mmCIF file of C-alpha atoms in Angstrom:
data_model
loop_
_atom_site.group_PDB
_atom_site.id
_atom_site.type_symbol
_atom_site.label_atom_id
_atom_site.label_comp_id
_atom_site.label_asym_id
_atom_site.label_seq_id
_atom_site.Cartn_x
_atom_site.Cartn_y
_atom_site.Cartn_z
ATOM 1 C CA MET A 25 31.865 -30.771 -50.689
ATOM 2 C CA ARG A 26 34.590 -28.231 -50.125
ATOM 3 C CA PHE A 27 32.509 -26.610 -47.346
ATOM 4 C CA ALA A 28 31.993 -29.825 -45.507
ATOM 5 C CA GLU A 29 35.752 -30.296 -45.545
ATOM 6 C CA GLY A 30 36.239 -27.020 -44.029
ATOM 7 C CA LEU A 31 33.298 -27.641 -41.571
ATOM 8 C CA GLY A 32 35.191 -30.684 -40.261
ATOM 9 C CA THR A 33 38.536 -29.037 -39.933
ATOM 10 C CA LEU A 34 36.774 -26.177 -38.351
ATOM 11 C CA LEU A 35 34.935 -28.428 -35.477
ATOM 12 C CA VAL A 36 38.423 -30.572 -34.809
ATOM 13 C CA ARG A 37 40.195 -27.306 -34.377
ATOM 14 C CA MET A 38 37.461 -25.442 -32.395
ATOM 15 C CA ALA A 39 37.168 -28.561 -29.923
ATOM 16 C CA ALA A 40 41.161 -28.103 -29.146
ATOM 17 C CA LEU A 41 40.937 -24.628 -29.045
ATOM 18 C CA SER A 42 38.078 -24.353 -26.513
ATOM 19 C CA VAL A 43 39.853 -26.657 -24.054
ATOM 20 C CA VAL A 44 42.885 -24.387 -24.110
ATOM 21 C CA GLY A 45 40.756 -21.520 -24.076
ATOM 22 C CA PHE A 46 38.298 -22.340 -21.563
ATOM 23 C CA GLY A 47 40.943 -23.670 -19.261
ATOM 24 C CA LEU A 48 42.956 -20.499 -19.411
ATOM 25 C CA SER A 49 39.699 -18.169 -19.158
ATOM 26 C CA LEU A 50 39.166 -20.447 -15.779
ATOM 27 C CA CYS A 51 42.535 -20.088 -14.452
ATOM 28 C CA LEU A 52 42.535 -16.527 -14.940
ATOM 29 C CA SER A 53 39.289 -15.699 -13.585
ATOM 30 C CA GLY A 54 39.295 -18.586 -10.979
ATOM 31 C CA ALA A 55 35.408 -18.976 -11.346
ATOM 32 C CA LEU A 56 32.918 -20.314 -14.007
ATOM 33 C CA PRO A 57 30.926 -17.630 -15.748
ATOM 34 C CA GLY A 58 27.943 -16.159 -13.843
ATOM 35 C CA GLY A 59 25.175 -17.823 -16.166
ATOM 36 C CA GLY A 60 26.029 -21.284 -14.954
ATOM 37 C CA LEU A 61 26.275 -24.483 -17.007
ATOM 38 C CA LEU A 62 23.050 -24.214 -19.098
ATOM 39 C CA SER A 63 24.467 -20.661 -20.593
ATOM 40 C CA LEU A 64 27.771 -22.377 -21.371
ATOM 41 C CA ILE A 65 26.319 -24.884 -23.123
ATOM 42 C CA CYS A 66 23.845 -22.391 -25.046
ATOM 43 C CA GLY A 67 27.148 -20.162 -25.859
ATOM 44 C CA ALA A 68 29.022 -23.184 -26.951
ATOM 45 C CA LEU A 69 26.203 -24.314 -29.361
ATOM 46 C CA THR A 70 25.781 -20.792 -30.569
ATOM 47 C CA ALA A 71 29.491 -20.662 -31.493
ATOM 48 C CA VAL A 72 29.479 -23.803 -33.180
ATOM 49 C CA VAL A 73 26.626 -22.351 -35.601
ATOM 50 C CA ALA A 74 28.357 -19.158 -35.807
ATOM 51 C CA ALA A 75 31.765 -20.542 -36.673
ATOM 52 C CA ALA A 76 29.705 -22.658 -39.355
ATOM 53 C CA LEU A 77 28.175 -19.306 -40.789
ATOM 54 C CA SER A 78 31.566 -17.830 -40.452
ATOM 55 C CA LEU A 79 32.792 -20.652 -42.818
ATOM 56 C CA LEU A 80 30.299 -19.917 -45.376
ATOM 57 C CA PHE A 81 31.251 -15.895 -45.475
ATOM 58 C CA TYR A 82 34.909 -16.990 -46.005
ATOM 59 C CA ALA A 83 33.834 -19.424 -48.779
ATOM 60 C CA ILE A 84 31.696 -16.398 -50.216
ATOM 61 C CA ILE A 85 35.349 -14.303 -50.062
ATOM 62 C CA GLY A 86 36.848 -17.343 -51.575
ATOM 63 C CA LEU A 87 34.595 -17.376 -54.615
ATOM 64 C CA SER A 88 35.374 -13.710 -55.269
ATOM 65 C CA ALA A 89 38.875 -15.145 -56.604
ATOM 66 C CA PHE A 90 36.706 -15.623 -60.100
ATOM 67 C CA PHE A 91 36.490 -11.976 -60.200
ATOM 68 C CA ILE A 92 39.507 -10.376 -58.574
ATOM 69 C CA GLU A 93 42.018 -13.067 -58.545
ATOM 70 C CA ASP A 94 43.697 -12.353 -54.985
ATOM 71 C CA THR A 95 41.256 -12.599 -52.420
ATOM 72 C CA ALA A 96 43.800 -11.796 -49.453
ATOM 73 C CA PRO A 97 42.899 -8.171 -49.617
ATOM 74 C CA VAL A 98 39.036 -8.795 -48.927
ATOM 75 C CA PHE A 99 39.875 -11.409 -46.090
ATOM 76 C CA TRP A 100 41.964 -8.735 -44.351
ATOM 77 C CA VAL A 101 38.996 -6.088 -44.709
ATOM 78 C CA TRP A 102 36.461 -8.675 -43.326
ATOM 79 C CA GLN A 103 38.695 -9.924 -40.305
ATOM 80 C CA LYS A 104 39.256 -6.170 -39.599
ATOM 81 C CA LEU A 105 35.353 -5.509 -39.751
ATOM 82 C CA GLY A 106 35.152 -8.285 -37.447
ATOM 83 C CA PHE A 107 37.406 -6.805 -35.011
ATOM 84 C CA VAL A 108 35.638 -3.677 -35.056
ATOM 85 C CA PHE A 109 31.948 -4.740 -35.246
ATOM 86 C CA GLY A 110 32.379 -8.089 -33.735
ATOM 87 C CA GLY A 111 33.116 -6.518 -30.311
ATOM 88 C CA LEU A 112 36.567 -8.418 -30.450
ATOM 89 C CA MET A 113 38.604 -5.892 -29.078
ATOM 90 C CA PHE A 114 35.974 -3.953 -26.924
ATOM 91 C CA PRO A 115 32.548 -5.016 -26.008
ATOM 92 C CA LEU A 116 30.136 -3.577 -28.169
ATOM 93 C CA ASP A 117 28.467 -1.879 -24.979
ATOM 94 C CA VAL A 118 31.300 0.855 -24.691
ATOM 95 C CA TYR A 119 30.790 1.987 -28.589
ATOM 96 C CA PRO A 120 28.678 5.029 -29.265
ATOM 97 C CA SER A 121 25.200 4.303 -29.967
ATOM 98 C CA SER A 122 25.495 5.257 -33.751
ATOM 99 C CA LEU A 123 28.360 2.516 -34.189
ATOM 100 C CA GLN A 124 26.338 0.101 -32.067
ATOM 101 C CA THR A 125 23.290 0.756 -34.705
ATOM 102 C CA LEU A 126 25.807 0.361 -37.616
ATOM 103 C CA ALA A 127 27.248 -2.723 -36.063
ATOM 104 C CA SER A 128 23.822 -4.507 -35.614
ATOM 105 C CA PHE A 129 23.183 -4.320 -39.675
ATOM 106 C CA THR A 130 26.519 -6.618 -40.121
ATOM 107 C CA PRO A 131 26.539 -10.058 -39.243
ATOM 108 C CA PHE A 132 29.702 -9.823 -36.973
ATOM 109 C CA PRO A 133 27.762 -9.038 -33.658
ATOM 110 C CA SER A 134 26.110 -12.375 -34.060
ATOM 111 C CA LEU A 135 29.013 -14.184 -35.163
ATOM 112 C CA LEU A 136 31.575 -13.090 -32.627
ATOM 113 C CA TYR A 137 29.950 -11.095 -29.694
ATOM 114 C CA ALA A 138 26.693 -13.089 -29.167
ATOM 115 C CA PRO A 139 28.364 -16.600 -28.438
ATOM 116 C CA GLY A 140 30.592 -14.848 -25.716
ATOM 117 C CA ARG A 141 27.559 -12.874 -24.333
ATOM 118 C CA ILE A 142 25.246 -15.922 -24.037
ATOM 119 C CA ALA A 143 28.300 -18.067 -22.645
ATOM 120 C CA ILE A 144 28.420 -15.549 -19.697
ATOM 121 C CA GLY A 145 24.994 -15.525 -19.106
ATOM 122 C CA ALA A 146 22.761 -13.266 -21.045
ATOM 123 C CA GLU A 147 18.800 -12.745 -20.703
ATOM 124 C CA PRO A 148 16.723 -15.296 -22.634
ATOM 125 C CA ALA A 149 15.371 -12.596 -24.754
ATOM 126 C CA PHE A 150 19.277 -12.033 -25.899
ATOM 127 C CA LEU A 151 19.437 -15.652 -26.766
ATOM 128 C CA TRP A 152 16.313 -15.798 -28.697
ATOM 129 C CA HIS A 153 17.212 -12.588 -30.651
ATOM 130 C CA ALA A 154 20.741 -13.752 -31.337
ATOM 131 C CA THR A 155 19.496 -17.088 -32.672
ATOM 132 C CA LEU A 156 17.105 -15.697 -35.188
ATOM 133 C CA VAL A 157 19.617 -13.136 -36.568
ATOM 134 C CA LEU A 158 22.039 -15.781 -36.865
ATOM 135 C CA ALA A 159 19.389 -18.022 -38.733
ATOM 136 C CA ALA A 160 18.488 -14.827 -40.768
ATOM 137 C CA TRP A 161 22.250 -14.263 -41.797
ATOM 138 C CA ALA A 162 22.506 -17.906 -42.408
ATOM 139 C CA VAL A 163 19.538 -17.794 -45.130
ATOM 140 C CA PHE A 164 21.217 -14.908 -46.712
ATOM 141 C CA ALA A 165 24.748 -16.238 -46.893
ATOM 142 C CA THR A 166 23.390 -19.657 -48.297
ATOM 143 C CA ALA A 167 21.352 -17.898 -51.042
ATOM 144 C CA PHE A 168 24.099 -15.319 -51.904
ATOM 145 C CA ALA A 169 26.996 -18.043 -51.684
ATOM 146 C CA GLN A 170 24.944 -20.090 -54.374
ATOM 147 C CA LEU A 171 24.328 -17.071 -56.466
ATOM 148 C CA ALA A 172 28.012 -16.185 -56.341
ATOM 149 C CA PHE A 173 28.796 -19.695 -57.399
ATOM 150 C CA GLN A 174 26.452 -19.586 -60.480
ATOM 151 C CA ARG A 175 28.021 -16.383 -61.380
ATOM 152 C CA ALA A 176 31.550 -17.343 -61.070
ATOM 153 C CA ARG A 177 30.686 -20.596 -63.130
ATOM 154 C CA LYS A 178 29.730 -18.368 -65.691
ATOM 155 C CA ALA A 179 32.813 -16.196 -65.604
ATOM 156 C CA LEU A 180 34.874 -19.236 -65.615
ATOM 157 C CA GLU A 181 37.397 -19.194 -68.413
ATOM 158 C CA LEU A 182 39.168 -22.561 -68.799
ATOM 159 C CA ASN A 183 42.448 -23.032 -69.790
ATOM 160 C CA GLY A 184 42.604 -26.483 -71.667
ATOM 161 C CA GLY A 185 45.378 -28.592 -72.464
ATOM 162 C CA MET B 7 77.809 -2.815 -61.537
ATOM 163 C CA ASN B 8 77.816 -1.953 -57.612
ATOM 164 C CA THR B 9 75.355 -3.754 -55.190
ATOM 165 C CA TRP B 10 73.153 -0.569 -54.926
ATOM 166 C CA ARG B 11 72.568 -0.031 -58.499
ATOM 167 C CA PHE B 12 72.032 -3.981 -58.676
ATOM 168 C CA LEU B 13 69.164 -3.727 -55.711
ATOM 169 C CA THR B 14 67.750 -0.721 -57.390
ATOM 170 C CA LEU B 15 67.274 -2.241 -60.770
ATOM 171 C CA LEU B 16 66.006 -5.428 -59.182
ATOM 172 C CA THR B 17 63.335 -3.503 -57.241
ATOM 173 C CA GLU B 18 62.457 -1.762 -60.278
ATOM 174 C CA THR B 19 61.834 -5.201 -62.182
ATOM 175 C CA ASN B 20 59.779 -6.405 -59.095
ATOM 176 C CA LEU B 21 57.869 -3.400 -59.257
ATOM 177 C CA ARG B 22 57.074 -3.562 -63.203
ATOM 178 C CA ALA B 23 56.489 -7.187 -62.451
ATOM 179 C CA ALA B 24 53.732 -6.279 -59.833
ATOM 180 C CA LEU B 25 52.385 -3.749 -62.187
ATOM 181 C CA SER B 26 51.885 -6.120 -64.920
ATOM 182 C CA LEU B 27 49.143 -7.443 -62.613
ATOM 183 C CA ARG B 28 47.758 -3.849 -62.518
ATOM 184 C CA THR B 29 44.244 -4.539 -60.917
ATOM 185 C CA ALA B 30 45.630 -6.917 -58.444
ATOM 186 C CA THR B 31 48.219 -4.773 -57.329
ATOM 187 C CA LEU B 32 45.773 -1.846 -56.942
ATOM 188 C CA LEU B 33 43.324 -3.686 -55.024
ATOM 189 C CA GLN B 34 45.896 -5.335 -52.640
ATOM 190 C CA ALA B 35 47.075 -1.812 -51.817
ATOM 191 C CA GLY B 36 43.852 -0.178 -51.865
ATOM 192 C CA PHE B 37 42.610 -2.643 -49.544
ATOM 193 C CA MET B 38 45.550 -2.803 -47.059
ATOM 194 C CA CYS B 39 44.817 1.108 -46.686
ATOM 195 C CA LEU B 40 41.362 0.576 -46.096
ATOM 196 C CA ASN B 41 42.109 -2.613 -43.528
ATOM 197 C CA ASN B 42 44.635 -0.275 -41.724
ATOM 198 C CA LEU B 43 42.111 2.453 -41.339
ATOM 199 C CA ILE B 44 39.351 0.124 -39.977
ATOM 200 C CA TYR B 45 41.823 -1.291 -37.471
ATOM 201 C CA PHE B 46 42.510 2.038 -36.436
ATOM 202 C CA ALA B 47 39.010 2.638 -35.959
ATOM 203 C CA VAL B 48 38.989 0.692 -32.632
ATOM 204 C CA TRP B 49 41.690 2.784 -31.173
ATOM 205 C CA VAL B 50 39.474 5.677 -32.107
ATOM 206 C CA ILE B 51 36.568 4.193 -30.103
ATOM 207 C CA PHE B 52 38.747 3.143 -27.383
ATOM 208 C CA PHE B 53 40.325 6.725 -26.683
ATOM 209 C CA ARG B 54 36.870 8.520 -27.241
ATOM 210 C CA ARG B 55 35.595 6.305 -24.172
ATOM 211 C CA PHE B 56 38.840 6.343 -22.153
ATOM 212 C CA HIS B 57 40.839 9.444 -23.398
ATOM 213 C CA ASP B 58 44.279 8.272 -22.705
ATOM 214 C CA LEU B 59 46.299 5.202 -21.908
ATOM 215 C CA ALA B 60 49.038 5.809 -19.086
ATOM 216 C CA GLY B 61 49.472 8.986 -20.824
ATOM 217 C CA PHE B 62 49.203 7.974 -24.141
ATOM 218 C CA GLY B 63 46.434 9.755 -26.376
ATOM 219 C CA LEU B 64 44.506 9.016 -29.594
ATOM 220 C CA ARG B 65 47.261 11.413 -31.526
ATOM 221 C CA ASP B 66 50.180 9.525 -30.163
ATOM 222 C CA MET B 67 48.492 6.456 -31.210
ATOM 223 C CA GLN B 68 48.023 7.581 -34.405
ATOM 224 C CA LEU B 69 51.282 8.925 -35.214
ATOM 225 C CA THR B 70 53.078 5.599 -33.785
ATOM 226 C CA PHE B 71 50.695 3.385 -35.972
ATOM 227 C CA GLY B 72 51.576 5.491 -38.861
ATOM 228 C CA ILE B 73 55.118 5.240 -38.442
ATOM 229 C CA THR B 74 54.677 1.382 -37.912
ATOM 230 C CA ALA B 75 52.640 0.841 -40.775
ATOM 231 C CA GLY B 76 54.950 2.921 -43.136
ATOM 232 C CA GLY B 77 58.010 1.213 -41.653
ATOM 233 C CA PHE B 78 56.509 -2.327 -42.050
ATOM 234 C CA GLY B 79 55.137 -1.024 -45.696
ATOM 235 C CA ILE B 80 58.598 -0.299 -46.807
ATOM 236 C CA ALA B 81 60.090 -3.718 -45.378
ATOM 237 C CA VAL B 82 57.737 -5.710 -47.429
ATOM 238 C CA ALA B 83 57.507 -3.670 -50.392
ATOM 239 C CA LEU B 84 61.350 -3.461 -50.935
ATOM 240 C CA CYS B 85 62.230 -6.681 -49.021
ATOM 241 C CA GLY B 86 59.246 -9.042 -49.848
ATOM 242 C CA GLY B 87 61.504 -12.124 -49.951
ATOM 243 C CA LEU B 88 61.992 -11.903 -46.338
ATOM 244 C CA ARG B 89 58.778 -13.788 -45.260
ATOM 245 C CA GLU B 90 60.380 -16.785 -47.186
ATOM 246 C CA LEU B 91 63.956 -16.430 -45.814
ATOM 247 C CA SER B 92 63.470 -19.292 -43.753
ATOM 248 C CA LYS B 93 61.883 -21.636 -46.219
ATOM 249 C CA MET B 94 64.815 -20.873 -48.601
ATOM 250 C CA VAL B 95 67.291 -21.832 -46.151
ATOM 251 C CA VAL B 96 65.413 -25.093 -45.352
ATOM 252 C CA ASP B 97 64.753 -25.797 -49.054
ATOM 253 C CA GLY B 98 68.200 -25.215 -49.833
ATOM 254 C CA ALA B 99 66.942 -22.531 -52.225
ATOM 255 C CA LEU B 100 69.907 -19.787 -51.865
ATOM 256 C CA ASP B 101 72.101 -21.927 -54.171
ATOM 257 C CA GLY B 102 70.776 -19.302 -56.969
ATOM 258 C CA TYR B 103 72.018 -16.662 -54.876
ATOM 259 C CA LEU B 104 75.227 -17.859 -53.793
ATOM 260 C CA THR B 105 76.317 -18.388 -57.518
ATOM 261 C CA GLN B 106 75.912 -14.545 -58.039
ATOM 262 C CA PRO B 107 78.599 -11.895 -57.238
ATOM 263 C CA LYS B 108 76.160 -9.956 -54.990
ATOM 264 C CA PRO B 109 75.357 -10.207 -51.239
ATOM 265 C CA VAL B 110 73.048 -13.405 -50.634
ATOM 266 C CA LEU B 111 71.050 -11.741 -48.101
ATOM 267 C CA ALA B 112 70.248 -8.607 -50.374
ATOM 268 C CA GLN B 113 69.306 -10.713 -53.493
ATOM 269 C CA ALA B 114 67.262 -13.381 -51.223
ATOM 270 C CA LEU B 115 65.618 -10.201 -49.579
ATOM 271 C CA CYS B 116 64.724 -8.071 -52.737
ATOM 272 C CA SER B 117 63.561 -11.209 -54.766
ATOM 273 C CA ARG B 118 60.173 -9.944 -54.865
ATOM 274 C CA THR B 119 57.861 -7.307 -53.576
ATOM 275 C CA ILE B 120 54.371 -7.588 -51.856
ATOM 276 C CA ALA B 121 51.969 -5.339 -53.178
ATOM 277 C CA SER B 122 50.304 -4.544 -50.161
ATOM 278 C CA GLY B 123 53.169 -2.866 -48.537
ATOM 279 C CA TRP B 124 52.536 0.130 -50.785
ATOM 280 C CA GLY B 125 49.280 0.322 -49.205
ATOM 281 C CA ASP B 126 50.806 0.066 -45.646
ATOM 282 C CA LEU B 127 53.216 2.976 -46.681
ATOM 283 C CA VAL B 128 50.600 5.085 -47.997
ATOM 284 C CA SER B 129 48.267 5.004 -45.140
ATOM 285 C CA GLY B 130 51.253 5.042 -42.639
ATOM 286 C CA LEU B 131 52.321 8.374 -44.012
ATOM 287 C CA LEU B 132 48.638 9.669 -44.417
ATOM 288 C CA MET B 133 48.067 8.555 -40.518
ATOM 289 C CA ALA B 134 51.487 10.100 -39.245
ATOM 290 C CA GLY B 135 51.123 13.320 -41.303
ATOM 291 C CA THR B 136 47.584 14.170 -40.151
ATOM 292 C CA SER B 137 48.401 13.098 -36.507
ATOM 293 C CA GLY B 138 48.904 16.481 -35.612
ATOM 294 C CA LYS B 139 51.979 15.457 -33.651
ATOM 295 C CA VAL B 140 54.672 16.220 -36.371
ATOM 296 C CA SER B 141 54.930 19.792 -37.783
ATOM 297 C CA LEU B 142 56.247 20.261 -41.570
ATOM 298 C CA LEU B 143 59.607 21.443 -40.052
ATOM 299 C CA HIS B 144 59.992 18.074 -38.474
ATOM 300 C CA ALA B 145 58.942 15.993 -41.704
ATOM 301 C CA PRO B 146 62.588 14.725 -42.649
ATOM 302 C CA TRP B 147 62.708 13.453 -38.981
ATOM 303 C CA LEU B 148 59.497 11.463 -39.616
ATOM 304 C CA LEU B 149 60.803 10.206 -42.708
ATOM 305 C CA LEU B 150 63.906 9.062 -40.647
ATOM 306 C CA ALA B 151 61.696 7.445 -38.255
ATOM 307 C CA ILE B 152 59.917 5.528 -40.833
ATOM 308 C CA LEU B 153 63.078 4.280 -42.311
ATOM 309 C CA LEU B 154 64.491 3.291 -38.959
ATOM 310 C CA SER B 155 61.391 1.350 -38.348
ATOM 311 C CA ALA B 156 61.698 -0.213 -41.641
ATOM 312 C CA SER B 157 65.522 -1.073 -41.018
ATOM 313 C CA VAL B 158 64.310 -2.868 -37.777
ATOM 314 C CA PHE B 159 61.290 -4.819 -39.482
ATOM 315 C CA VAL B 160 63.656 -6.466 -42.015
ATOM 316 C CA ALA B 161 66.812 -6.929 -39.668
ATOM 317 C CA ALA B 162 64.362 -8.663 -36.948
ATOM 318 C CA GLY B 163 62.642 -10.491 -39.433
ATOM 319 C CA VAL B 164 66.208 -11.783 -40.865
ATOM 320 C CA ALA B 165 67.331 -12.505 -37.361
ATOM 321 C CA PHE B 166 63.940 -14.707 -36.918
ATOM 322 C CA HIS B 167 64.327 -16.435 -40.002
ATOM 323 C CA SER B 168 68.117 -16.911 -39.671
ATOM 324 C CA ALA B 169 67.023 -19.486 -36.795
ATOM 325 C CA ALA B 170 66.261 -21.725 -39.662
ATOM 326 C CA PHE B 171 70.141 -22.332 -40.122
ATOM 327 C CA TRP B 172 70.168 -24.179 -36.713
ATOM 328 C CA LEU B 173 66.572 -25.182 -36.031
ATOM 329 C CA GLY B 174 65.338 -26.275 -39.410
ATOM 330 C CA PRO B 175 61.807 -25.589 -40.328
ATOM 331 C CA VAL B 176 61.016 -22.330 -38.197
ATOM 332 C CA ASP B 177 58.582 -20.793 -40.739
ATOM 333 C CA SER B 178 55.535 -20.710 -38.244
ATOM 334 C CA LEU B 179 57.555 -19.599 -35.412
ATOM 335 C CA ALA B 180 59.653 -16.956 -37.248
ATOM 336 C CA ARG B 181 56.280 -15.328 -38.632
ATOM 337 C CA SER B 182 54.870 -15.256 -35.030
ATOM 338 C CA LEU B 183 57.641 -13.688 -33.876
ATOM 339 C CA TRP B 184 57.528 -11.280 -36.681
ATOM 340 C CA GLU B 185 53.825 -10.511 -35.721
ATOM 341 C CA PHE B 186 54.519 -9.962 -32.221
ATOM 342 C CA LEU B 187 56.955 -7.303 -33.182
ATOM 343 C CA ILE B 188 54.395 -5.814 -35.358
ATOM 344 C CA THR B 189 51.711 -5.682 -32.540
ATOM 345 C CA PHE B 190 53.810 -4.857 -29.726
ATOM 346 C CA SER B 191 55.225 -1.771 -31.880
ATOM 347 C CA ILE B 192 52.037 -0.080 -32.026
ATOM 348 C CA TYR B 193 51.469 -0.057 -28.298
ATOM 349 C CA PRO B 194 52.697 2.715 -25.768
ATOM 350 C CA GLU B 195 55.916 1.845 -24.117
ATOM 351 C CA THR B 196 54.608 2.945 -20.739
ATOM 352 C CA ILE B 197 52.149 0.082 -20.599
ATOM 353 C CA PHE B 198 54.686 -2.574 -20.319
ATOM 354 C CA GLY B 199 56.549 -3.617 -17.084
ATOM 355 C CA GLY B 200 60.186 -3.704 -16.398
ATOM 356 C CA GLY B 201 60.706 -7.541 -17.795
ATOM 357 C CA VAL B 202 58.645 -7.316 -20.899
ATOM 358 C CA ARG B 203 60.252 -3.714 -21.489
ATOM 359 C CA VAL B 204 63.584 -5.483 -21.660
ATOM 360 C CA LEU B 205 62.294 -7.964 -23.959
ATOM 361 C CA LEU B 206 61.327 -5.129 -26.499
ATOM 362 C CA TYR B 207 64.538 -3.645 -26.623
ATOM 363 C CA THR B 208 66.103 -6.938 -27.186
ATOM 364 C CA LEU B 209 64.627 -9.990 -28.617
ATOM 365 C CA ILE B 210 61.522 -8.499 -30.068
ATOM 366 C CA PRO B 211 62.831 -5.152 -30.544
ATOM 367 C CA ALA B 212 59.654 -3.496 -30.864
ATOM 368 C CA ALA B 213 61.072 -0.429 -29.107
ATOM 369 C CA PHE B 214 63.047 0.623 -32.254
ATOM 370 C CA SER B 215 60.240 -0.079 -34.756
ATOM 371 C CA GLY B 216 57.539 1.542 -33.190
ATOM 372 C CA PHE B 217 57.777 3.839 -30.182
ATOM 373 C CA LEU B 218 61.249 5.193 -30.186
ATOM 374 C CA PRO B 219 60.908 6.114 -33.858
ATOM 375 C CA ALA B 220 57.525 7.967 -32.905
ATOM 376 C CA ARG B 221 59.205 9.861 -30.118
ATOM 377 C CA LEU B 222 62.242 10.883 -32.431
ATOM 378 C CA ALA B 223 59.400 12.139 -35.002
ATOM 379 C CA HIS B 224 57.412 13.901 -32.543
ATOM 380 C CA ARG B 225 60.078 15.742 -30.547
ATOM 381 C CA PRO B 226 63.542 15.018 -32.333
ATOM 382 C CA THR B 227 66.299 15.524 -29.820
ATOM 383 C CA PHE B 228 70.037 14.109 -29.786
ATOM 384 C CA GLU B 229 69.231 11.687 -26.924
ATOM 385 C CA THR B 230 66.267 10.298 -28.988
ATOM 386 C CA ALA B 231 67.974 10.402 -32.166
ATOM 387 C CA ALA B 232 71.084 8.617 -30.734
ATOM 388 C CA ALA B 233 68.792 5.897 -29.057
ATOM 389 C CA ALA B 234 66.834 5.158 -32.408
ATOM 390 C CA ILE B 235 69.737 5.265 -34.665
ATOM 391 C CA GLY B 236 71.912 3.533 -32.195
ATOM 392 C CA GLY B 237 69.175 0.902 -31.357
ATOM 393 C CA ALA B 238 68.307 0.272 -34.887
ATOM 394 C CA SER B 239 72.068 -0.324 -35.922
ATOM 395 C CA CYS B 240 72.468 -2.849 -33.385
ATOM 396 C CA VAL B 241 69.464 -4.811 -34.523
ATOM 397 C CA VAL B 242 70.873 -4.602 -38.090
ATOM 398 C CA ALA B 243 74.234 -5.463 -37.010
ATOM 399 C CA SER B 244 73.078 -8.284 -35.020
ATOM 400 C CA ALA B 245 70.857 -9.584 -37.954
ATOM 401 C CA LEU B 246 73.622 -9.420 -40.469
ATOM 402 C CA VAL B 247 75.988 -11.535 -38.227
ATOM 403 C CA LEU B 248 73.507 -14.060 -37.464
ATOM 404 C CA PHE B 249 72.659 -14.587 -41.121
ATOM 405 C CA ALA B 250 76.358 -14.573 -41.865
ATOM 406 C CA ARG B 251 77.111 -17.137 -39.254
ATOM 407 C CA GLY B 252 74.323 -19.357 -40.210
ATOM 408 C CA LEU B 253 74.949 -19.308 -43.728
ATOM 409 C CA ARG B 254 78.376 -21.208 -42.973
ATOM 410 C CA ARG B 255 75.917 -23.895 -41.741
ATOM 411 C CA TYR B 256 73.803 -23.721 -45.334
ATOM 412 C CA GLU B 257 73.451 -26.938 -46.993
ATOM 413 C CA SER B 258 72.908 -27.041 -50.735
ATOM 414 C CA GLY B 259 69.399 -28.075 -52.132
ATOM 415 C CA ASN B 260 71.181 -29.310 -55.216
ATOM 416 C CA GLN B 261 68.826 -26.942 -57.008
ATOM 417 C CA ILE B 262 69.275 -26.318 -60.835
ATOM 418 C CA GLY B 263 67.871 -22.722 -61.629
ATOM 419 C CA VAL B 264 68.373 -19.997 -63.579
ATOM 420 C CA ARG B 265 68.365 -16.305 -62.472
#
């Protein structure tokens, strides 16, 4: 239920921010991305799926509160790993090959880098690869979240009164 | 009891309270260290590829980042109440401090500690110390630079949050301005144009929390020391004046509390 609530908030925020973000990018670059409208639509759809998956990972981080009390530090590290391995500050293509390989073992390229790359016109093979990787991470995250929740319920100590 | 003794005891009490949740405190500090190191990895990748940015290399970035992290760490570890200052003003929560015979601002700032700040301080010292830009002989200058950076972070935060006396709930605005200050502090001064540079020496004083202290630690000269100390003093004095003037407009929250 909390996930659905978060997803609703996320979609509303995403819609508002994409209007601002897209408008600003259009003003600054003065043109639509080279891939055309189809790439933009594919990029937007991938971004929605990736955002929902990010939310699932945040839920897992939230569940860690059952074991470590304060989850903020885990969130900071997750966020910064996103900066590095998600190509948020610099495109992954400029990274040394060893780091690119390391990044490919994390969910961050599919969550952050892939939607942007698809929106600006990636080759179809990249689109299919990104979709499959995203689906694999979604299966993993769902299973992990359920397992974490079951463990958390066992670890829960109730203060009655 | 004089004010310094009072503040030292208050800080000790805050530390003891934080350490009563030992695991949570150590986790916060440790993860903040890790967080800073991961963030810095982005710059390592950048400088490996592009070598320098307007004459600013990886070592310079490491020193500036270290001093900024250290200064920020001290600021939030010792003055953890800063982040809530505008909320205290709006909620009328300064009442409890006004009845005490000690300065209101000092009490409000030192009312809590933020454990992750210790992680910032440790990682900051580690990064600045291993940057290769500061010799052992210049270590006292490095400490002075970190202290100056900390005082600017606290003072600028006080100034931003003091806007609440006039404008009401400015919590998010004050936090955003403070985050701008942190962000701009770690970038090299040389990449900014005239207009932005003026802003960084005045309204968002990143020059005094980042690049001037870094210059002082790397190559201490009389001119740099005068500019860094003078600039930090001006920011601190402005913040104190703003808070004192704002406090005259403060309206009680009619809260009953015991401290």
